Amino acid sequence: MILLGYKQVRTELRITPAKVERVRYMQEELICPECRKDGDGTIVQAQTPVPLMAHSPASPSVVAYVMFDKSFVSVPYYRQEACMAQLGLELPRETMANWYIKCAMEYFQPVYDHMHRLLLQRDIIHADETTCQVLREKGKAAKATSYMWMYLSGSDGLAPIVLYEYQAGRSGVFPKAFLEGFSGIVQCDGYSGYNQVEDVVLAICSAHCRRKFYEALPAKRQKKLKLLDINSETEVKDIELPGPEQMKSMIPAEIGLVFFNKLFSLKKGSKAWNQKSDGKNAWKRRRLSGKSSGHGLKR
């Protein structure tokens, strides 16, 4: 028989389960035998890799494993402790928490601070805050409300930056301190706490502003009007603005809402056009680079 070649019969998926390995680092020690004859017993030791944390068995991979499960998969430490035990590793939840905090402060905090400095150099920053609950926080009851503040860059074509900052309250001193040195536009909701931010231009969020017009409408008129969602994939027809005669039969809140929907429709149209344009440009880039299927340039 003569081998003709191989053909693909099928494709199957396999998962390699996680496993724990104990790695021992050995250090080479050297001594000069000729020097010992002269009474010099100096021992020279080879350099060893720097540990992630001094006097700790933690490696980058195990700490990354703990961080990923805690923050991305939302697995609490007590469940991680049980999962580690199934892998043959007795790792207390307190140790995992200490590893997370230590590495976050030592390795991630400098990255966060650098991104903060870059964010303050942008022309526009979006800001918002949301409630959260923290257990066993000093000076606060377990049911007390805390806040997570969010700051992100605008659509300026540069690399996007999104930063979170935890604070125990909702005072305006927190955005004032975080945005110190920024002199551009801050887009936010109507919360008065942002008025404490100095040397900036506050831009109201159109969605929050439109909501006030909608809430000012009588219940019967609210049912007849629909708020346009700019992120919806549903195609929206062009919204016609009311003429002078039509406005006479409309209340001010209703007129304002129609104008807001018109602005949202224009924004939605420009967003769709930009996405379509970006798609065409991406296809052109793939074609020129030879990565599009069957239509690239060959060398």
XYZ file of C-alpha atoms in Angstrom:
299
model
C 0.000 0.000 0.000
C 1.173 3.513 -0.829
C 0.221 6.455 1.385
C -1.856 8.996 -0.549
C -2.187 11.514 2.269
C -4.629 12.426 5.004
C -8.120 13.862 4.963
C -9.977 15.521 7.797
C -12.651 13.257 9.218
C -14.068 15.379 12.010
C -13.313 18.126 14.521
C -13.919 17.779 18.231
C -13.451 20.044 21.218
C -11.448 19.118 24.300
C -10.982 20.886 27.612
C -7.830 20.547 29.690
C -8.876 20.896 33.346
C -6.909 23.192 35.607
C -4.201 21.602 37.719
C -1.933 22.824 40.488
C 1.815 22.337 40.189
C 4.473 22.918 42.825
C 7.580 24.451 41.249
C 10.844 24.429 43.187
C 13.528 26.949 42.240
C 17.066 25.694 42.801
C 19.925 28.150 43.212
C 23.395 27.273 42.008
C 26.206 27.983 44.468
C 29.840 28.179 43.398
C 33.146 28.367 45.235
C 36.666 28.764 43.900
C 38.871 25.823 45.029
C 42.096 27.756 44.375
C 40.812 30.669 46.464
C 40.131 28.327 49.341
C 43.812 27.429 49.450
C 44.513 31.078 50.221
C 41.847 31.147 52.926
C 39.136 32.767 50.797
C 35.966 30.726 51.201
C 33.633 33.159 49.423
C 30.556 31.447 47.962
C 29.017 32.921 44.809
C 25.281 32.388 44.245
C 23.500 32.529 40.897
C 20.670 34.999 40.350
C 17.141 33.674 40.771
C 13.817 34.978 39.371
C 12.236 37.695 41.484
C 9.090 36.392 43.225
C 5.728 38.063 42.747
C 5.523 38.669 46.498
C 8.350 38.190 48.959
C 8.116 35.157 51.255
C 4.984 33.924 49.472
C 4.310 30.830 47.324
C 2.066 32.905 45.058
C 2.981 32.900 41.376
C 1.621 35.266 38.698
C -0.545 32.482 37.286
C -2.249 31.539 40.554
C -2.951 35.166 41.490
C -4.296 35.858 37.990
C -6.497 32.753 38.377
C -7.911 34.083 41.660
C -8.427 37.600 40.282
C -10.168 36.351 37.160
C -12.579 34.163 39.110
C -13.325 36.907 41.625
C -13.791 39.900 39.325
C -14.799 38.443 35.953
C -16.649 35.245 36.843
C -17.906 36.678 40.191
C -16.889 33.610 42.196
C -16.624 34.513 45.906
C -13.551 33.492 47.855
C -15.297 30.789 49.889
C -16.307 28.993 46.674
C -12.818 29.429 45.240
C -11.478 27.884 48.421
C -13.637 24.808 47.830
C -12.603 24.612 44.164
C -8.926 24.821 45.107
C -9.436 21.968 47.564
C -10.790 19.815 44.737
C -7.550 20.520 42.871
C -5.572 19.334 45.890
C -4.567 22.769 47.174
C -5.529 24.030 50.613
C -5.677 27.796 50.018
C -7.559 29.818 52.652
C -9.911 32.533 51.424
C -8.110 35.098 53.590
C -4.869 34.366 51.739
C -6.535 34.805 48.354
C -8.027 38.134 49.450
C -4.636 39.345 50.684
C -3.000 38.297 47.401
C -5.626 40.176 45.408
C -5.277 43.385 47.433
C -1.482 43.268 47.536
C -1.030 42.689 43.794
C -3.729 45.192 42.863
C -2.011 47.932 44.856
C 1.531 47.034 43.807
C 1.056 46.174 40.140
C -2.274 47.640 38.989
C -2.316 50.919 40.901
C 0.562 52.438 38.840
C -1.291 51.488 35.635
C -4.504 53.027 36.986
C -2.685 56.237 37.965
C -1.118 56.522 34.508
C -4.487 56.042 32.807
C -5.906 58.688 35.142
C -3.267 61.183 34.005
C -3.987 60.376 30.352
C -7.733 60.767 30.902
C -7.281 64.274 32.304
C -5.542 65.258 29.060
C -8.617 64.464 26.943
C -11.125 67.065 25.739
C -14.250 65.389 27.122
C -14.970 63.057 30.041
C -18.217 61.259 30.772
C -18.998 60.860 34.476
C -21.636 58.962 36.394
C -22.113 57.263 39.747
C -24.086 54.264 40.934
C -24.893 52.727 44.288
C -23.153 49.707 45.768
C -23.037 47.958 49.118
C -19.891 47.122 51.058
C -19.935 44.754 54.003
C -17.864 45.303 57.142
C -16.702 48.778 56.149
C -15.251 50.786 59.003
C -17.599 53.427 60.336
C -20.579 52.282 58.230
C -23.439 49.872 58.736
C -23.669 46.817 56.489
C -26.843 48.175 54.868
C -25.378 51.646 54.259
C -25.194 52.893 50.675
C -21.814 53.519 49.046
C -21.023 54.675 45.529
C -18.943 53.582 42.572
C -17.970 56.551 40.409
C -17.217 55.989 36.715
C -15.191 58.203 34.383
C -14.638 57.429 30.713
C -13.217 59.147 27.662
C -15.277 60.286 24.693
C -15.300 59.057 21.099
C -12.205 61.017 20.084
C -10.510 58.290 18.072
C -7.927 57.621 20.785
C -7.691 54.519 22.938
C -10.741 54.432 25.220
C -10.191 54.862 28.946
C -12.694 53.717 31.582
C -11.863 54.206 35.259
C -13.828 53.258 38.377
C -13.377 54.909 41.756
C -15.041 53.719 44.935
C -16.162 56.279 47.471
C -18.194 55.931 50.635
C -20.555 58.776 49.666
C -22.035 60.865 46.864
C -20.594 64.253 47.775
C -19.412 66.547 44.998
C -15.967 66.663 46.576
C -15.228 63.249 45.054
C -15.552 64.217 41.343
C -13.913 67.536 42.185
C -10.824 65.745 43.507
C -10.760 63.113 40.744
C -11.086 65.681 37.918
C -8.645 68.201 39.389
C -6.485 69.568 36.582
C -9.036 68.785 33.861
C -10.296 71.775 31.865
C -12.508 70.274 29.168
C -16.128 69.167 28.944
C -17.707 66.936 31.590
C -20.866 65.215 30.388
C -23.019 64.007 33.265
C -26.570 63.842 34.528
C -28.272 66.662 36.401
C -26.781 65.807 39.791
C -25.773 69.055 41.490
C -22.633 67.519 42.982
C -20.810 67.949 39.666
C -21.175 71.716 40.047
C -18.248 71.583 42.477
C -15.866 70.568 39.677
C -13.841 73.664 38.774
C -12.624 74.987 35.407
C -14.827 72.662 33.315
C -17.865 72.972 31.088
C -20.750 70.790 32.261
C -22.743 69.211 29.450
C -26.074 67.714 30.409
C -26.878 64.187 29.283
C -29.591 64.396 26.642
C -31.272 61.201 27.836
C -31.582 62.521 31.398
C -32.818 65.885 30.184
C -35.370 64.298 27.846
C -36.712 62.193 30.697
C -37.772 65.331 32.581
C -39.843 66.482 29.588
C -41.441 63.037 29.416
C -42.255 63.009 33.128
C -43.897 66.432 32.769
C -46.456 65.022 30.329
C -49.882 63.856 31.476
C -50.228 60.077 31.711
C -52.521 59.885 28.686
C -50.071 61.726 26.434
C -47.154 59.623 27.688
C -48.843 56.507 26.276
C -49.065 58.104 22.829
C -45.368 59.046 22.675
C -42.389 56.725 22.434
C -38.894 57.512 23.625
C -36.350 56.815 20.905
C -33.496 54.523 21.953
C -30.321 55.589 20.186
C -28.734 52.152 20.736
C -31.693 50.195 19.370
C -31.145 48.272 16.117
C -34.680 49.062 14.988
C -34.720 51.381 11.984
C -36.375 54.709 12.749
C -38.071 56.873 10.174
C -37.218 60.536 9.954
C -39.065 62.510 12.606
C -40.852 65.614 11.350
C -40.905 68.654 13.590
C -44.323 70.204 14.273
C -45.282 73.405 12.494
C -46.568 76.585 14.170
C -50.194 75.475 13.892
C -49.482 72.037 15.388
C -47.597 73.571 18.299
C -50.708 75.482 19.348
C -52.348 72.205 20.352
C -49.257 70.896 22.160
C -48.003 71.637 25.650
C -44.356 72.844 26.078
C -43.162 69.503 27.465
C -44.577 67.715 24.429
C -42.874 70.134 22.032
C -39.563 69.708 23.836
C -39.864 65.929 23.693
C -40.446 65.981 19.924
C -37.333 68.091 19.410
C -35.330 65.692 21.584
C -36.532 62.733 19.537
C -35.476 64.588 16.406
C -31.976 65.082 17.833
C -31.822 61.403 18.801
C -32.884 60.323 15.307
C -30.174 62.496 13.730
C -27.600 61.097 16.126
C -28.758 57.554 15.437
C -28.490 58.157 11.687
C -24.959 59.549 11.966
C -23.963 56.650 14.242
C -25.237 54.102 11.721
C -23.427 55.894 8.895
C -20.168 55.931 10.868
C -20.463 52.214 11.639
C -21.120 51.470 7.982
C -18.166 53.621 6.956
C -15.914 51.940 9.526
C -16.983 48.547 8.195
C -16.066 49.515 4.641
C -12.706 50.905 5.745
C -11.978 47.744 7.741
C -12.770 45.625 4.672
C -10.420 47.765 2.577
C -7.652 47.371 5.159
C -8.087 43.601 5.200
C -8.049 43.516 1.421
C -4.842 45.521 1.185
C -3.199 43.422 3.869
C -4.180 40.212 2.106
C -6.310 38.917 5.020
C -9.712 38.888 3.368
C -10.809 35.477 2.185
C -9.973 34.981 -1.459
C -9.614 38.643 -2.387
C -6.332 39.714 -0.796
C -3.145 40.654 -2.515
C -0.755 37.743 -2.910
C 2.979 38.021 -2.823
